[in-house]
């Protein structure tokens, strides 16, 4: 399904330049969901998100990554999801232009690594040293050489780690209060 969006582009404010593509499919163990992509013909802005068809998932999903097999676990991350790795004190919040994606645990590690590498470029001394240590641990964690936990916190309940040993629960009100919920894009109100 492709349709014009009756709203200005959140990036360049151009009217009538947004197109929305909606595509329903099945992710094993996540279920039927709709993938939505909004594109701006004017500035190239692109936004992707995933909406489970059969209602919200619990807001908190986590997995202890202690072997290489768990690095392959699927991760569905919507635009409203915060990802944490508590052992390394790492967190990525949605922010204003966050986009959803489907990846695996290893892909999440890679995204953290890319972000850290960008930050340490041009740094030296203590900051660079501790960043290098974090990068090493992320590398080791891929094969279970350093045990890490991945936590997804999604106040809209659209994210999940798909693995038989993943645990999930509802978010507390105190947790929801401090979480960012990502960009507000009116076209996502499909109901
Ligand atoms: Zn635009």
mmCIF file of C-alpha atoms and ligand atoms in Angstrom:
data_model
loop_
_atom_site.group_PDB
_atom_site.id
_atom_site.type_symbol
_atom_site.label_atom_id
_atom_site.label_comp_id
_atom_site.label_asym_id
_atom_site.label_seq_id
_atom_site.Cartn_x
_atom_site.Cartn_y
_atom_site.Cartn_z
ATOM 1 C CA UNK A 1 0.000 0.000 0.000
ATOM 2 C CA UNK A 2 1.348 3.393 -1.010
ATOM 3 C CA UNK A 3 -0.280 6.677 -0.142
ATOM 4 C CA UNK A 4 0.328 10.416 -0.035
ATOM 5 C CA UNK A 5 0.692 11.891 3.422
ATOM 6 C CA UNK A 6 -1.322 14.972 4.231
ATOM 7 C CA UNK A 7 1.319 16.539 6.491
ATOM 8 C CA UNK A 8 4.463 18.603 5.978
ATOM 9 C CA UNK A 9 7.870 16.890 6.105
ATOM 10 C CA UNK A 10 9.253 16.934 9.677
ATOM 11 C CA UNK A 11 12.726 17.585 8.264
ATOM 12 C CA UNK A 12 12.325 20.228 5.522
ATOM 13 C CA UNK A 13 8.704 21.349 6.208
ATOM 14 C CA UNK A 14 7.788 20.940 2.525
ATOM 15 C CA UNK A 15 4.053 20.322 2.004
ATOM 16 C CA UNK A 16 2.819 17.399 -0.053
ATOM 17 C CA UNK A 17 6.230 15.764 -0.461
ATOM 18 C CA UNK A 18 5.705 12.774 1.849
ATOM 19 C CA UNK A 19 4.748 9.306 0.675
ATOM 20 C CA UNK A 20 3.987 6.414 2.986
ATOM 21 C CA UNK A 21 4.552 2.753 2.150
ATOM 22 C CA UNK A 22 2.875 0.181 4.360
ATOM 23 C CA UNK A 23 3.729 -3.455 4.078
ATOM 24 C CA UNK A 24 2.343 -6.246 6.253
ATOM 25 C CA UNK A 25 4.409 -9.353 6.828
ATOM 26 C CA UNK A 26 5.324 -11.969 9.361
ATOM 27 C CA UNK A 27 8.487 -12.029 11.485
ATOM 28 C CA UNK A 28 8.850 -15.477 13.117
ATOM 29 C CA UNK A 29 8.027 -15.311 16.863
ATOM 30 C CA UNK A 30 7.291 -11.580 16.606
ATOM 31 C CA UNK A 31 4.194 -12.160 14.530
ATOM 32 C CA UNK A 32 2.208 -10.273 11.982
ATOM 33 C CA UNK A 33 3.298 -6.679 11.789
ATOM 34 C CA UNK A 34 3.162 -3.686 9.521
ATOM 35 C CA UNK A 35 6.358 -2.103 8.317
ATOM 36 C CA UNK A 36 5.889 1.558 7.529
ATOM 37 C CA UNK A 37 8.287 3.690 5.558
ATOM 38 C CA UNK A 38 7.749 7.406 5.065
ATOM 39 C CA UNK A 39 9.805 9.104 2.356
ATOM 40 C CA UNK A 40 10.227 12.792 1.508
ATOM 41 C CA UNK A 41 10.639 13.465 -2.221
ATOM 42 C CA UNK A 42 12.024 16.908 -1.471
ATOM 43 C CA UNK A 43 14.890 16.322 0.983
ATOM 44 C CA UNK A 44 15.282 12.536 1.023
ATOM 45 C CA UNK A 45 14.255 12.143 4.660
ATOM 46 C CA UNK A 46 13.273 8.557 5.404
ATOM 47 C CA UNK A 47 11.636 6.980 8.402
ATOM 48 C CA UNK A 48 10.918 3.316 9.063
ATOM 49 C CA UNK A 49 8.873 1.764 11.820
ATOM 50 C CA UNK A 50 7.300 -1.528 12.853
ATOM 51 C CA UNK A 51 3.858 -1.925 14.326
ATOM 52 C CA UNK A 52 2.728 -5.314 15.656
ATOM 53 C CA UNK A 53 -0.731 -6.125 14.304
ATOM 54 C CA UNK A 54 -1.992 -7.974 17.352
ATOM 55 C CA UNK A 55 -1.337 -5.311 19.971
ATOM 56 C CA UNK A 56 1.539 -4.103 22.106
ATOM 57 C CA UNK A 57 4.399 -6.200 23.403
ATOM 58 C CA UNK A 58 5.594 -5.858 27.008
ATOM 59 C CA UNK A 59 7.688 -2.681 27.191
ATOM 60 C CA UNK A 60 10.853 -4.323 28.568
ATOM 61 C CA UNK A 61 12.730 -7.118 26.803
ATOM 62 C CA UNK A 62 16.203 -8.350 27.726
ATOM 63 C CA UNK A 63 18.686 -11.085 26.896
ATOM 64 C CA UNK A 64 21.931 -12.129 28.576
ATOM 65 C CA UNK A 65 24.383 -12.660 25.721
ATOM 66 C CA UNK A 66 26.774 -15.359 26.937
ATOM 67 C CA UNK A 67 27.511 -17.295 23.758
ATOM 68 C CA UNK A 68 27.787 -16.843 20.014
ATOM 69 C CA UNK A 69 24.357 -18.328 19.325
ATOM 70 C CA UNK A 70 22.683 -15.489 21.251
ATOM 71 C CA UNK A 71 24.534 -12.941 19.089
ATOM 72 C CA UNK A 72 22.299 -14.189 16.278
ATOM 73 C CA UNK A 73 19.022 -13.544 18.164
ATOM 74 C CA UNK A 74 16.637 -11.309 16.231
ATOM 75 C CA UNK A 75 16.027 -7.802 17.518
ATOM 76 C CA UNK A 76 13.002 -5.784 16.408
ATOM 77 C CA UNK A 77 13.577 -2.212 17.435
ATOM 78 C CA UNK A 78 10.897 0.397 16.775
ATOM 79 C CA UNK A 79 11.457 4.160 16.676
ATOM 80 C CA UNK A 80 10.288 4.545 20.299
ATOM 81 C CA UNK A 81 12.809 2.103 21.772
ATOM 82 C CA UNK A 82 15.761 2.838 24.084
ATOM 83 C CA UNK A 83 18.564 0.231 24.024
ATOM 84 C CA UNK A 84 20.811 -0.302 27.033
ATOM 85 C CA UNK A 85 23.884 -2.419 27.745
ATOM 86 C CA UNK A 86 24.153 -1.924 31.523
ATOM 87 C CA UNK A 87 27.547 -3.673 31.975
ATOM 88 C CA UNK A 88 29.212 -1.076 29.725
ATOM 89 C CA UNK A 89 26.992 1.818 30.774
ATOM 90 C CA UNK A 90 25.822 2.247 27.174
ATOM 91 C CA UNK A 91 22.460 3.644 26.179
ATOM 92 C CA UNK A 92 20.923 4.828 22.950
ATOM 93 C CA UNK A 93 17.655 6.785 23.225
ATOM 94 C CA UNK A 94 15.240 7.327 20.354
ATOM 95 C CA UNK A 95 15.738 11.068 19.798
ATOM 96 C CA UNK A 96 13.762 13.155 17.338
ATOM 97 C CA UNK A 97 14.617 11.391 14.076
ATOM 98 C CA UNK A 98 14.947 7.816 15.263
ATOM 99 C CA UNK A 99 14.079 5.087 12.773
ATOM 100 C CA UNK A 100 13.082 1.495 13.443
ATOM 101 C CA UNK A 101 15.020 -1.534 12.231
ATOM 102 C CA UNK A 102 15.172 -5.310 12.406
ATOM 103 C CA UNK A 103 18.615 -6.732 13.115
ATOM 104 C CA UNK A 104 20.238 -9.243 15.449
ATOM 105 C CA UNK A 105 22.208 -8.822 18.695
ATOM 106 C CA UNK A 106 25.459 -8.584 16.743
ATOM 107 C CA UNK A 107 23.934 -5.803 14.625
ATOM 108 C CA UNK A 108 23.110 -3.884 17.809
ATOM 109 C CA UNK A 109 26.740 -4.254 18.959
ATOM 110 C CA UNK A 110 27.914 -2.979 15.565
ATOM 111 C CA UNK A 111 25.690 0.111 15.844
ATOM 112 C CA UNK A 112 27.153 0.882 19.276
ATOM 113 C CA UNK A 113 30.684 0.364 17.920
ATOM 114 C CA UNK A 114 30.098 2.724 15.004
ATOM 115 C CA UNK A 115 28.749 5.384 17.364
ATOM 116 C CA UNK A 116 31.733 4.991 19.726
ATOM 117 C CA UNK A 117 34.238 5.105 16.866
ATOM 118 C CA UNK A 118 32.706 8.355 15.664
ATOM 119 C CA UNK A 119 32.969 9.827 19.145
ATOM 120 C CA UNK A 120 36.600 8.837 19.772
ATOM 121 C CA UNK A 121 37.864 10.129 16.428
ATOM 122 C CA UNK A 122 40.090 13.019 17.384
ATOM 123 C CA UNK A 123 40.083 12.109 21.072
ATOM 124 C CA UNK A 124 43.150 10.884 22.889
ATOM 125 C CA UNK A 125 44.256 10.037 26.412
ATOM 126 C CA UNK A 126 41.886 8.613 29.005
ATOM 127 C CA UNK A 127 38.674 8.946 26.961
ATOM 128 C CA UNK A 128 40.135 7.126 23.980
ATOM 129 C CA UNK A 129 41.537 4.394 26.220
ATOM 130 C CA UNK A 130 38.232 3.660 27.941
ATOM 131 C CA UNK A 131 36.403 3.775 24.608
ATOM 132 C CA UNK A 132 38.872 1.235 23.204
ATOM 133 C CA UNK A 133 38.176 -1.030 26.162
ATOM 134 C CA UNK A 134 34.434 -0.827 25.455
ATOM 135 C CA UNK A 135 35.047 -1.693 21.791
ATOM 136 C CA UNK A 136 37.133 -4.720 22.820
ATOM 137 C CA UNK A 137 34.413 -5.956 25.137
ATOM 138 C CA UNK A 138 31.754 -5.607 22.445
ATOM 139 C CA UNK A 139 33.964 -7.674 20.130
ATOM 140 C CA UNK A 140 34.497 -10.371 22.770
ATOM 141 C CA UNK A 141 30.781 -10.460 23.627
ATOM 142 C CA UNK A 142 29.945 -11.672 20.107
ATOM 143 C CA UNK A 143 31.372 -15.106 20.970
ATOM 144 C CA UNK A 144 30.513 -15.109 24.666
ATOM 145 C CA UNK A 145 33.987 -13.966 25.742
ATOM 146 C CA UNK A 146 32.497 -11.121 27.745
ATOM 147 C CA UNK A 147 28.971 -11.489 29.117
ATOM 148 C CA UNK A 148 26.676 -8.583 28.286
ATOM 149 C CA UNK A 149 22.959 -7.917 28.692
ATOM 150 C CA UNK A 150 20.908 -6.204 26.016
ATOM 151 C CA UNK A 151 17.815 -4.389 27.252
ATOM 152 C CA UNK A 152 15.073 -2.900 25.093
ATOM 153 C CA UNK A 153 12.782 -0.359 26.755
ATOM 154 C CA UNK A 154 9.878 0.683 24.556
ATOM 155 C CA UNK A 155 6.990 2.649 26.089
ATOM 156 C CA UNK A 156 4.929 1.955 22.954
ATOM 157 C CA UNK A 157 5.466 -1.819 23.166
ATOM 158 C CA UNK A 158 6.644 -2.325 19.590
ATOM 159 C CA UNK A 159 10.086 -3.831 20.206
ATOM 160 C CA UNK A 160 11.283 -7.298 21.166
ATOM 161 C CA UNK A 161 14.346 -9.546 21.415
ATOM 162 C CA UNK A 162 13.342 -12.884 19.903
ATOM 163 C CA UNK A 163 15.035 -15.746 21.752
ATOM 164 C CA UNK A 164 13.787 -18.550 24.013
ATOM 165 C CA UNK A 165 15.934 -17.206 26.885
ATOM 166 C CA UNK A 166 14.875 -13.575 26.477
ATOM 167 C CA UNK A 167 12.803 -12.215 29.348
ATOM 168 C CA UNK A 168 10.143 -9.553 29.179
ATOM 169 C CA UNK A 169 7.944 -7.576 31.539
ATOM 170 C CA UNK A 170 5.838 -4.435 31.593
ATOM 171 C CA UNK A 171 7.597 -1.130 32.218
ATOM 172 C CA UNK A 172 6.999 0.616 35.531
ATOM 173 C CA UNK A 173 5.523 4.125 35.575
ATOM 174 C CA UNK A 174 8.810 5.466 36.963
ATOM 175 C CA UNK A 175 10.674 3.924 34.017
ATOM 176 C CA UNK A 176 8.210 5.268 31.441
ATOM 177 C CA UNK A 177 8.607 8.743 32.880
ATOM 178 C CA UNK A 178 12.329 8.963 32.068
ATOM 179 C CA UNK A 179 12.176 7.273 28.660
ATOM 180 C CA UNK A 180 12.016 9.167 25.417
ATOM 181 C CA UNK A 181 9.307 7.879 23.118
ATOM 182 C CA UNK A 182 10.831 9.025 19.831
ATOM 183 C CA UNK A 183 9.440 11.109 17.019
ATOM 184 C CA UNK A 184 5.731 11.884 16.902
ATOM 185 C CA UNK A 185 4.701 11.211 13.341
ATOM 186 C CA UNK A 186 0.948 11.577 12.783
ATOM 187 C CA UNK A 187 0.774 9.071 9.919
ATOM 188 C CA UNK A 188 1.505 6.250 12.344
ATOM 189 C CA UNK A 189 -2.042 6.441 13.726
ATOM 190 C CA UNK A 190 -3.332 3.678 11.507
ATOM 191 C CA UNK A 191 -6.376 2.800 13.596
HETATM 192 ZN ZN1 LIG B 1 11.658 16.710 3.507
#
